[in-house]
XYZ file of C-alpha atoms in Angstrom:
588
model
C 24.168 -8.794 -22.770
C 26.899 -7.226 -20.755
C 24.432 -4.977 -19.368
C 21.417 -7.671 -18.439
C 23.694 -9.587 -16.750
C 25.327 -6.736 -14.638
C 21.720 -5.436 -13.942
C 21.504 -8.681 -12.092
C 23.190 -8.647 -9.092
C 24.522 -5.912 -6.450
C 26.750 -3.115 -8.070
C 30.215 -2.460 -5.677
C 31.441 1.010 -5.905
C 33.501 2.851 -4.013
C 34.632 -0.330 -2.080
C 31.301 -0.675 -0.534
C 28.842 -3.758 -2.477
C 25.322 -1.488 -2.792
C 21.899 -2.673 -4.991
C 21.283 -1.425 -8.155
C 17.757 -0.681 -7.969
C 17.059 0.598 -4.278
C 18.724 1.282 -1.764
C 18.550 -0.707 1.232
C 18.328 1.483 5.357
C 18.177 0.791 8.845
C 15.770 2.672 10.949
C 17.771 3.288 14.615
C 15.712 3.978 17.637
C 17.094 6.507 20.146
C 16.924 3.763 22.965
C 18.761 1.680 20.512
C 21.662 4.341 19.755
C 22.091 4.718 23.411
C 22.543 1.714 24.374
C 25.607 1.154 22.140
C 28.193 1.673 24.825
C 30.728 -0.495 23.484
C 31.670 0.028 20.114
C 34.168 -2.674 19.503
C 31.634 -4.887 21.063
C 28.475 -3.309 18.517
C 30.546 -3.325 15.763
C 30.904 -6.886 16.217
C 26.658 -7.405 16.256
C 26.831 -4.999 13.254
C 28.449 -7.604 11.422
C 25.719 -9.875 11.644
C 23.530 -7.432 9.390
C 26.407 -6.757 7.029
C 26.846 -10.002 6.216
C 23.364 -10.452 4.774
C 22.742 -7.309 4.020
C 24.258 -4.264 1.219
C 23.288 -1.544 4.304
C 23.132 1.732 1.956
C 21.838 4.492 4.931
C 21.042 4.302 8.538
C 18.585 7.072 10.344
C 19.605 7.587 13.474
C 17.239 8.845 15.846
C 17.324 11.974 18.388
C 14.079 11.905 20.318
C 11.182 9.170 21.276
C 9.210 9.158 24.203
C 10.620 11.733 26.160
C 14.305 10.361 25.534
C 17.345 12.587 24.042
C 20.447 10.923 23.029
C 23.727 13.219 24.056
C 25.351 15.148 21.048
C 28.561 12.867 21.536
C 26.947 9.775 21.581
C 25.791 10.705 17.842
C 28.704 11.763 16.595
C 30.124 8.970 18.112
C 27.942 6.831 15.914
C 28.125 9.568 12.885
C 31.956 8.439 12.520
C 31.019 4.717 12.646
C 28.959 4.254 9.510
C 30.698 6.728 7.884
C 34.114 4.799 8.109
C 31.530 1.937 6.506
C 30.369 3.625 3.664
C 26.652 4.142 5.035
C 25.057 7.169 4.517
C 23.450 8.948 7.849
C 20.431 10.670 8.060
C 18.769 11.747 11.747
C 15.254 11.130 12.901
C 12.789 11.974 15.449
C 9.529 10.636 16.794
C 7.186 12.911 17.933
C 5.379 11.071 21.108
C 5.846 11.438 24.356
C 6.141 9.030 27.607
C 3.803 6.633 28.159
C 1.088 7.474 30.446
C -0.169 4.359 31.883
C -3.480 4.413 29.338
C -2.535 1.964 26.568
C -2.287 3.007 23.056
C 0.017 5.627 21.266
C 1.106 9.026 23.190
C 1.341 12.096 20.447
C 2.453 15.671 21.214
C 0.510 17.782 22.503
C 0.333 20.712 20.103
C -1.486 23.191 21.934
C 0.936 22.822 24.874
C 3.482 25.563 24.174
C 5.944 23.477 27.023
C 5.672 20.746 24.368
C 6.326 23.135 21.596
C 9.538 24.116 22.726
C 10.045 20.674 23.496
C 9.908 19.717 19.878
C 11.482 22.899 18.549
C 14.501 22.180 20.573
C 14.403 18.923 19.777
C 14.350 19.926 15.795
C 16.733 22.437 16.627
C 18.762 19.551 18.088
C 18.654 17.363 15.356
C 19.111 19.555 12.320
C 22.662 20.400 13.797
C 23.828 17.873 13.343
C 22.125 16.201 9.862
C 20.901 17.159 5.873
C 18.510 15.096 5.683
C 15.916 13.939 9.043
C 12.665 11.978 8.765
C 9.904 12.326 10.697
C 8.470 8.691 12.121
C 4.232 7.851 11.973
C 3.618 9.301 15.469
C 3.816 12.474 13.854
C -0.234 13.269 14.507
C -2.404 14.352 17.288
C -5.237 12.207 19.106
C -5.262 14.682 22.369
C -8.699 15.689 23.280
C -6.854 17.905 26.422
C -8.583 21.060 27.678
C -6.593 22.846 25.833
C -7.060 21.338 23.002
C -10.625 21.072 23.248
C -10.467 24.628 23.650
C -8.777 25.151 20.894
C -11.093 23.183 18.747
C -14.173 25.465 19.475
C -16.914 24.668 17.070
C -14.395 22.775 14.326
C -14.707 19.117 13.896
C -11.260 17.207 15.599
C -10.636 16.554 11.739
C -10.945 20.413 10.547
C -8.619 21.279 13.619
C -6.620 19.145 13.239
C -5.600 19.218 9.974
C -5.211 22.903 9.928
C -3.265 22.674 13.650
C -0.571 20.120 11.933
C 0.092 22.240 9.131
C 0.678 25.289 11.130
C 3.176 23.004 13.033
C 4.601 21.532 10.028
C 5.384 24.835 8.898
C 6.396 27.113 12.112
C 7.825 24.614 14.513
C 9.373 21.463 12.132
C 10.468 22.429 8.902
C 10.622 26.419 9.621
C 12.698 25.913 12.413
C 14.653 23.234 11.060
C 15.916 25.289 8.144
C 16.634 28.148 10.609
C 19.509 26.442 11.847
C 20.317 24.590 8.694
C 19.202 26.303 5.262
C 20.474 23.093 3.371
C 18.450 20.164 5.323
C 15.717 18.060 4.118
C 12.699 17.225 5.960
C 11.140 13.992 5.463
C 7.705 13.389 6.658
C 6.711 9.907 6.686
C 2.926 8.318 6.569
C 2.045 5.596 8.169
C 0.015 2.370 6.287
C -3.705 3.655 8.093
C -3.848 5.762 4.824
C -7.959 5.893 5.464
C -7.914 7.683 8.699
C -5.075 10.378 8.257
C -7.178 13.489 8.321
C -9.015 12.314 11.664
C -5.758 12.719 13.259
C -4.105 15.743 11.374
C -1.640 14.162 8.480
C -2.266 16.258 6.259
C -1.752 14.763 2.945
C -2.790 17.609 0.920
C -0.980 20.448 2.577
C 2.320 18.374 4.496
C 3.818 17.706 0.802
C 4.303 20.616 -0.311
C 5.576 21.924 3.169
C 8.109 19.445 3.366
C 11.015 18.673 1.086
C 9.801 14.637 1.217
C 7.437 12.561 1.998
C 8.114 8.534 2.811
C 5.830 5.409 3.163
C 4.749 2.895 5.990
C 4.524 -0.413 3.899
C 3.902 -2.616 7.079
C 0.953 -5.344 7.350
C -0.040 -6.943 10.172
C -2.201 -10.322 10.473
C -5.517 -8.469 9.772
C -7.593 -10.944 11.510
C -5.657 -11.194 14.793
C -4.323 -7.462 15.031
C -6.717 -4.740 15.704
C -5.092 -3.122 12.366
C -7.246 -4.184 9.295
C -4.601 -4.432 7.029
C -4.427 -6.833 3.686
C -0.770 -7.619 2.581
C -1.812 -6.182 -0.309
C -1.585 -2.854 1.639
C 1.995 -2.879 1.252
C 1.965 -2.415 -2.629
C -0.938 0.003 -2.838
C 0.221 2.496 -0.530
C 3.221 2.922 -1.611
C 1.796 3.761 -5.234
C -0.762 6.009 -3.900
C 1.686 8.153 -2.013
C 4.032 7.879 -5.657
C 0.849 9.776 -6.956
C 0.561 12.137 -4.102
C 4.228 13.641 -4.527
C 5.734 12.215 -7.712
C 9.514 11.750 -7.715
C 9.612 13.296 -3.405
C 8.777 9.645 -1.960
C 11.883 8.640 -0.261
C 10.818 4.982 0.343
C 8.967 2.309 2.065
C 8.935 1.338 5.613
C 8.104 -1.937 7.407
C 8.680 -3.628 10.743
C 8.574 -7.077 12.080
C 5.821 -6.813 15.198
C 2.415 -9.202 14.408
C 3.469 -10.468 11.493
C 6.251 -12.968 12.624
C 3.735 -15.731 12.923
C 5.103 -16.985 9.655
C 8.121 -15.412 8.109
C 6.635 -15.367 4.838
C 4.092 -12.871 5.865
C 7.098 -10.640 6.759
C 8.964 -10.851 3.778
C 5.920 -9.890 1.869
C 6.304 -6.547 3.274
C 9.838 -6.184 1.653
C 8.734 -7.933 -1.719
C 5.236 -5.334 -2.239
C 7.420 -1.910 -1.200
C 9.716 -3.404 -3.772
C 7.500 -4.399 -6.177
C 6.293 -0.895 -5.832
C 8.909 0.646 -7.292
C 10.638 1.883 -3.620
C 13.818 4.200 -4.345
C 14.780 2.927 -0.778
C 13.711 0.349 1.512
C 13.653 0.996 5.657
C 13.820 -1.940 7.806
C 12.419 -0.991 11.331
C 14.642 -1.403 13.710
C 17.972 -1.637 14.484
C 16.945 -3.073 17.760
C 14.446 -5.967 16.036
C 17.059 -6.840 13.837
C 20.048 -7.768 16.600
C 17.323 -9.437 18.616
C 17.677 -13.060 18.792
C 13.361 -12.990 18.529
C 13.982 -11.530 14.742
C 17.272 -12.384 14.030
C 15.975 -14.513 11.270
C 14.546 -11.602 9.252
C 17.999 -10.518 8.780
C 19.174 -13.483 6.351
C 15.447 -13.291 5.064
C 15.669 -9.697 4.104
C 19.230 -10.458 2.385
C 18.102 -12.483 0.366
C 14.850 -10.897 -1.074
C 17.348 -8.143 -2.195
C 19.322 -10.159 -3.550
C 17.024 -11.711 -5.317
C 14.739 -8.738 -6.447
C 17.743 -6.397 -7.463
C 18.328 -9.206 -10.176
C 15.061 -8.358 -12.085
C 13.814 -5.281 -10.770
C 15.903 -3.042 -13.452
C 13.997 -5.268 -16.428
C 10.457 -3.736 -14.953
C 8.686 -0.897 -16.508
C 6.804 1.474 -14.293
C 3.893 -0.254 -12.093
C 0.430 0.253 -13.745
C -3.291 -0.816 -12.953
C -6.870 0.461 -12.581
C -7.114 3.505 -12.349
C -8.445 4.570 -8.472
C -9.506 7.415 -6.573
C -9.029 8.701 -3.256
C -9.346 12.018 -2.930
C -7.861 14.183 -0.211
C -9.255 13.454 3.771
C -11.572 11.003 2.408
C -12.665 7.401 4.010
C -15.352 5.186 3.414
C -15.433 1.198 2.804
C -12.035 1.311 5.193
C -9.135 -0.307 2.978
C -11.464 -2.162 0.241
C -9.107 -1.367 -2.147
C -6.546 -3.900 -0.738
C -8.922 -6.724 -0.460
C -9.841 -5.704 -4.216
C -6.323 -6.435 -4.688
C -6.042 -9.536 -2.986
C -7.997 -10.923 -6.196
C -5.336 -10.454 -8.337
C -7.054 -7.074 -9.732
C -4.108 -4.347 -9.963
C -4.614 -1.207 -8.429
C -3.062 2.321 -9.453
C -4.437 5.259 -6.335
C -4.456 8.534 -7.483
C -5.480 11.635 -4.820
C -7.115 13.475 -7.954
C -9.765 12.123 -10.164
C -8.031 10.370 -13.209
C -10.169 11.452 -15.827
C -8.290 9.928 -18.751
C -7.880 6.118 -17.800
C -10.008 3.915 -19.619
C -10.933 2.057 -16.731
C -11.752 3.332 -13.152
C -12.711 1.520 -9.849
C -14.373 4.125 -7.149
C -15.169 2.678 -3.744
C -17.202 5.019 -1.183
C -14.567 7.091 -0.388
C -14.216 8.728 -3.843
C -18.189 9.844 -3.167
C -16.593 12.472 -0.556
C -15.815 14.573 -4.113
C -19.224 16.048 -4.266
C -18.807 16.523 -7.823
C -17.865 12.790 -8.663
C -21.198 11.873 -10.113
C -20.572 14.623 -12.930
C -17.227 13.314 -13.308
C -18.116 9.675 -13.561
C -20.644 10.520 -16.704
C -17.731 12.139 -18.329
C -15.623 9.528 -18.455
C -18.602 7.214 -19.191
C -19.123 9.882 -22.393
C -15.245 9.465 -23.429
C -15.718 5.737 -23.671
C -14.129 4.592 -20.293
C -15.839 1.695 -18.123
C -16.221 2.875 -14.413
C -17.036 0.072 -11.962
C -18.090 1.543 -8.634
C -19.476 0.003 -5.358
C -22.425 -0.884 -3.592
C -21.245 1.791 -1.019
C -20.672 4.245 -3.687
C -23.578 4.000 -4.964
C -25.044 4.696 -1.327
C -22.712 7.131 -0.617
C -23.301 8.840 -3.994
C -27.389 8.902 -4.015
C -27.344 12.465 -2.508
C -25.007 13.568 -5.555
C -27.475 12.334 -7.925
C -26.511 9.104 -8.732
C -29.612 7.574 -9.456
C -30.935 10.751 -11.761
C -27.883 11.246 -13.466
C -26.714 7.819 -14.016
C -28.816 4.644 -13.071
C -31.708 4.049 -11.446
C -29.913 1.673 -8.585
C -30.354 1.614 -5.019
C -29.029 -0.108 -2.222
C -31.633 -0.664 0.372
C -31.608 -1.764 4.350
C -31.886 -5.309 3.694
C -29.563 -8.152 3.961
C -29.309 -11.631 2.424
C -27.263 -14.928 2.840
C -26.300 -16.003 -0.286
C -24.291 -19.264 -1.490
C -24.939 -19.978 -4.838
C -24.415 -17.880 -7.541
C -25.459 -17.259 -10.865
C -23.813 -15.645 -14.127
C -24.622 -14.376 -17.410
C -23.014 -15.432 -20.696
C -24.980 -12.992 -22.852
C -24.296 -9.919 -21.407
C -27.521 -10.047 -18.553
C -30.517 -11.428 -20.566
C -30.430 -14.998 -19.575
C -28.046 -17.062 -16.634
C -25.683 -19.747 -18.061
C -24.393 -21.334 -14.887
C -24.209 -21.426 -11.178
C -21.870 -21.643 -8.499
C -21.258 -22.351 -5.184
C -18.944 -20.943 -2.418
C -17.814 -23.044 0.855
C -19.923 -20.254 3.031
C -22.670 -18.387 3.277
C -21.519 -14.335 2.182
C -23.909 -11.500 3.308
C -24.511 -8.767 1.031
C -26.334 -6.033 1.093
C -29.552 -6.123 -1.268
C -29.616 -3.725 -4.493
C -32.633 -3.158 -6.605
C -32.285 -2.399 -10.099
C -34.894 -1.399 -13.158
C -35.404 -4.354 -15.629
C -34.315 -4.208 -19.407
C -32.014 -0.708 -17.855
C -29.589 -2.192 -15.945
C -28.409 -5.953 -16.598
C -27.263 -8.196 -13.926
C -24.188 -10.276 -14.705
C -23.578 -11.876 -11.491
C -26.581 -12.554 -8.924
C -26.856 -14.494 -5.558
C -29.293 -17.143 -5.228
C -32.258 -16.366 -2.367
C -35.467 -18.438 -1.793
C -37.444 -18.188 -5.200
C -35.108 -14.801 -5.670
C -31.737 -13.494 -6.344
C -29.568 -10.280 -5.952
C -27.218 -8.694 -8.074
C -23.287 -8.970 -7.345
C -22.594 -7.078 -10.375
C -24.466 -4.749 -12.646
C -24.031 -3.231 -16.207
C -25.617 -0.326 -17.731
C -24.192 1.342 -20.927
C -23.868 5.363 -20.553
C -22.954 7.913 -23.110
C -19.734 5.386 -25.259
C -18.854 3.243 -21.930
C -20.050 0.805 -19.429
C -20.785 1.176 -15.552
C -20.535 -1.593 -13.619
C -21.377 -2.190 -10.016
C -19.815 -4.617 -7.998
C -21.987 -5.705 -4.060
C -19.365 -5.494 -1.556
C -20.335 -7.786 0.766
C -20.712 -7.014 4.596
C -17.361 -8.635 5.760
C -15.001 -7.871 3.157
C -12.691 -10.612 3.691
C -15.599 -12.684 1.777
C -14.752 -11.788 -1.348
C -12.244 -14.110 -0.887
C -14.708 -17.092 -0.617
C -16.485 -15.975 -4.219
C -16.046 -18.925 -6.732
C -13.371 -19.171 -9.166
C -15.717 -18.468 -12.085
C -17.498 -15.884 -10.153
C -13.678 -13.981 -9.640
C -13.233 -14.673 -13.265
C -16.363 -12.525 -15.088
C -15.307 -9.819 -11.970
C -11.523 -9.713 -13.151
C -13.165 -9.589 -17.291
C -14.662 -6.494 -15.990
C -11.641 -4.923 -14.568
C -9.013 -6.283 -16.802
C -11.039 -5.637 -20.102
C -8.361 -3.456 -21.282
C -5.266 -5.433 -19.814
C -2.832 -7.446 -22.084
C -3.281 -10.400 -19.198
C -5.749 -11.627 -16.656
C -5.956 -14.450 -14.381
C -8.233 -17.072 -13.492
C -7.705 -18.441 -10.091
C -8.514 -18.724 -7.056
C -8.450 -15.018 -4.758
C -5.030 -14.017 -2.757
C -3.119 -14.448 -5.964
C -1.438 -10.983 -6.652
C -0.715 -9.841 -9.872
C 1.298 -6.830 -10.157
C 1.712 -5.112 -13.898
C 4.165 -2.783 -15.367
C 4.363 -0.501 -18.174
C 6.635 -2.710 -20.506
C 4.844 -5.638 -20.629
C 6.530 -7.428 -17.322
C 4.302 -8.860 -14.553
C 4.892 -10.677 -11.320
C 2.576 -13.174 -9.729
C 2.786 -13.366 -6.135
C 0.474 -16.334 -3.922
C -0.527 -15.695 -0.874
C -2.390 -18.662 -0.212
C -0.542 -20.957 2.396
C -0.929 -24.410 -0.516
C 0.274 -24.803 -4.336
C -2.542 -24.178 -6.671
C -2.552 -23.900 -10.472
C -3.005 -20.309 -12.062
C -4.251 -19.667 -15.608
C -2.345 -16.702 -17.032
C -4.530 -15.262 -20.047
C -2.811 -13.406 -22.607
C -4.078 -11.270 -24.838
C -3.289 -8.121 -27.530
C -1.276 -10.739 -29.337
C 0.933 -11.957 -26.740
C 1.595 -16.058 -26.953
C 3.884 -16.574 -24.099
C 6.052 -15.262 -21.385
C 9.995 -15.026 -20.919
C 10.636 -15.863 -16.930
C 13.055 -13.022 -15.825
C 14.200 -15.218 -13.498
C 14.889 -18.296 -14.876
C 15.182 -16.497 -18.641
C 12.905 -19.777 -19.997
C 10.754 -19.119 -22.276
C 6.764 -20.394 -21.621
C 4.545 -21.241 -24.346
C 1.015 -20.777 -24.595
C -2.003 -22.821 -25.542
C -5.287 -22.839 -26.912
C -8.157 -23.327 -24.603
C -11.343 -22.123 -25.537
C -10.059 -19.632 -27.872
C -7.922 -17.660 -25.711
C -4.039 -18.298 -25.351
C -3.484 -19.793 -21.653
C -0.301 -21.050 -19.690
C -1.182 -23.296 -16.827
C 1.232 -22.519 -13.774
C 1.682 -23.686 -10.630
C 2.126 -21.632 -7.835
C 3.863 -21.645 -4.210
C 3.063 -19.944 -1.060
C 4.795 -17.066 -0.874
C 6.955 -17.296 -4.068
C 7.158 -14.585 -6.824
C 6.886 -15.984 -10.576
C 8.216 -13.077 -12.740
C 7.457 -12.132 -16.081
C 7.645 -10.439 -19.581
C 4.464 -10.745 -21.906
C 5.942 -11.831 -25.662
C 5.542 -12.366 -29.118
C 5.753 -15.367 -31.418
């Protein structure tokens, strides 16, 4: 009991109150750092975060944008959080000025005036820290002359992948450890996890150059922003890079910028790294967070630890479907996140996870040219795969169709908003739906009495599958019609998001019927959370099943009873916008 309780709220040791579960840093800008002129007087604004916030490590930054902070200055600043208790770590940005053009400013890496540049500038830096990360602008979008002639008859991605690792290797880390043997390099990437190799991060290679890696958890408003980000994002990135370099990710990053239009959508950012698992949670910036336009998501990030280090010890390990995104692949650009806004779980792996018993494969897992092969073994084990209508495009020149199923995706499109599904497994319909809009799809054909249609659109005098079944080898493929805008998946009806979640979940102790952008997040032990992102109350239906009759609240430690409805044991909830209802599955 001693322990449970204890578990529950932030540790003190050494003098110095900390979290028990993560460990809470400041990112610090070089214009930031020198700016701090007074230190009486920034000591003073410093207290502002301190008293909302258990501040575990700071990174103080060396370079950005052409800018060098003076070696005094950082010792100067060294000594401060050091008398505090906070550990230090250095950073660097790797951009330069900008040059009038709009849009980021990388290194050049072909310049060799930039290279020394940045080897100084490591150099610099790894004087005077162990431990220095490496902020998202580490990449290259110059097309320069020399560059260009440097490319030669390489794609930019082939170049640049193999230009960044040579870099990675000779001018940051090598160099680095040149002047200090015992420092650790921390490479951090950003949330655009689709288009990394199309600007050189190097996600196969950069790991296992560098001693870490760390992860950019930050959403944006992915309607208004010109980043097409789902706040789901936050969550699934940081397990895929988990999977990428197990036990080396330092952390989760997020910021404030196009998301303050409601501070909820913010603090969802903190609450998904978190629910993540993150061994340490960066806020971006030190700046943002004295400035009187963000000051607000200083209290607001107090609490959330506060709140999450209470339960976060009680989770097991975060589990879902199995998914795969193999190395400098792309394809149906961040799918996987609106998948998750349906309250689907998601668990990214970089290498094919042949041993879950279920796996979800969008288009970007058809870049493994052997995936088709590797699909029908898993099928022959007794798994159920559920792939994409862009899979399935992607994957007709791998020999989809021969190997597996006859289906095809063709050039047409239809407007569909009424919907029908299949009680008896595809031979006859047993009710229809409707959604509040028309939803384009793309149009699939299918061989009758091979492949069984669960879920169809309604046409004139026609429908179109939504989701297909076929039985292969001991298991079942499904396929699931993405439609064109992805956000629509969010306007399917509830029952239609219910026989797609029995597909996915088949194998999970707990599903949910709702409506979409409720997020449920599962963990090895039998915990869950339930996170709404829908801005109203609405009731969720938590399904349990493997024995399970109702749930212990790990918050309020209550314990909820289920009932019978329809033969399956249900607890009704209600929901709030923005609010986390936590939970461990039990036994009565």
């Amino acid at each position: 009991m001693y322990i449970e309780e204890k578990n529950r709220f932030s540790d003190e040791r050494f003098g110095k109150k900390i979290y028990n579960n993560f460990k809470a840093a400041i990112y610090c800008p070089v214009g930031d750092l020198i700016g701090i002129t007074d230190m009486e007087l920034f000591a003073k604004k410093f207290e502002w975060i301190e008293k909302h916030i258990n501040v575990g490590k700071v990174y103080l930054e060396t370079y950005r944008q052409g800018i060098t902070i003076q070696k005094e200055q950082v010792r100067k600043l060294i000594d401060f959080f050091k008398e505090k208790g906070i550990e230090i770590a250095g950073g660097i940005t790797t951009d330069s000025a900008p040059k009038g053009e709009g849009g980021f400013n990388p290194l050049c890496y072909t310049n060799p005036d930039t290279l020394q540049l940045l080897k100084d500038v490591v150099e610099f830096t790894a004087s005077l820290f162990d431990e220095i990360i490496l902020d998202d602008f580490y990449f290259t979008n110059c097309r320069c002359p020399s560059c260009i002639k440097a490319k030669g008859n390489r794609s930019w991605k082939d170049f640049r992948l193999e230009l960044m690792k040579e870099i990675s290797e000779k001018i940051i880390v090598g160099t680095a450890k040149a002047v200090n043997p015992k420092v650790k390099m921390i490479i951090k990437y950003p949330n655009w996890y689709e288009h990394y190799q199309e600007t050189g991060y190097n996600l196969q290679e950069e790991p296992r150059i560098f001693d870490g890696i760390y992860t950019g958890t930050e959403t944006r408003n992915p309607m208004y922003t010109q980043q097409h980000l789902p706040k789901y994002l936050s969550y699934f990135n940081m397990r895929y890079m988990e999977n990428v370099a197990p036990g080396r990710n330092g952390g989760g990053w997020y910021d404030p910028f196009e998301c303050s239009y409601n501070l909820t959508s913010y603090a969802e950012q903190a609450y998904l790294t978190l629910f993540a698992k993150a061994k340490e949670v960066m806020m971006f910036s030190l700046g943002s967070l004295l400035d009187p336009e963000f000051s607000l998501c200083v209290p607001v990030n107090g609490q959330i630890f506060m709140d999450l280090d209470s339960y976060l010890g009680e989770l097991g390990e975060p589990v879902g479907i199995a998914t795969y995104l193999p190395y400098h692949s792309h394809g149906e650009d961040y799918l996987h996140n609106y998948i998750g806004m349906l309250g689907i779980p998601l668990e990214p792996y970089p290498q094919y996870p042949e041993s879950a018993k279920t796996i979800f494969l969008t288009k970007s897992a058809a870049m493994d040219k052997d995936i088709v092969f590797k699909v029908a073994k898993s099928l022959a084990n007794g798994a159920d795969v559920v792939v994409t209508s862009g899979f399935v495009e992607a994957a007709t020149n791998l020999g989809f169709q021969g190997i597996l199923t006859n289906v095809t995706v063709t050039n047409r499109k239809i407007s569909v908003n009424s919907y029908a599904y299949s009680n008896d497994g595809g031979i006859t319909f047993g009710g229809c739906e409707e959604s509040v809009k028309a939803i384009e799809i793309p149009q699939m054909e299918f061989q009758t009495n091979d492949t069984w249609e669960l879920i169809a659109g309604f046409g004139e005098d026609n429908n179109f599958p939504i989701l297909l079944k076929t039985i292969y080898g001991n298991g079942h493929l499904y396929i699931l019609t993405i439609p064109e805008d992805y956000g629509d998946l969010y306007n399917y009806p509830r029952k239609i998001l219910y026989i797609i979640r029995s597909v996915f979940l088949k194998n999970s102790p707990i599903m949910l019927d709702s409506v979409s952008k409720i997020g449920l997040f599962l963990y090895s032990n039998d915990c869950l959370i339930i996170h709404s992102f829908i801005p109203w109350y609405d009731e969720v239906c938590l399904i349990l099943r493997n024995g399970y009759t109702a749930v212990k609240d790990l918050v309020s430690r209550k314990i909820i009873k289920s009932e019978i409805e329809k033969g399956n044991n249900v607890i009704r909830l209600r929901v709030s916008p923005g609010i986390n209802k936590v939970f461990k599955l039990i036994k009565e």
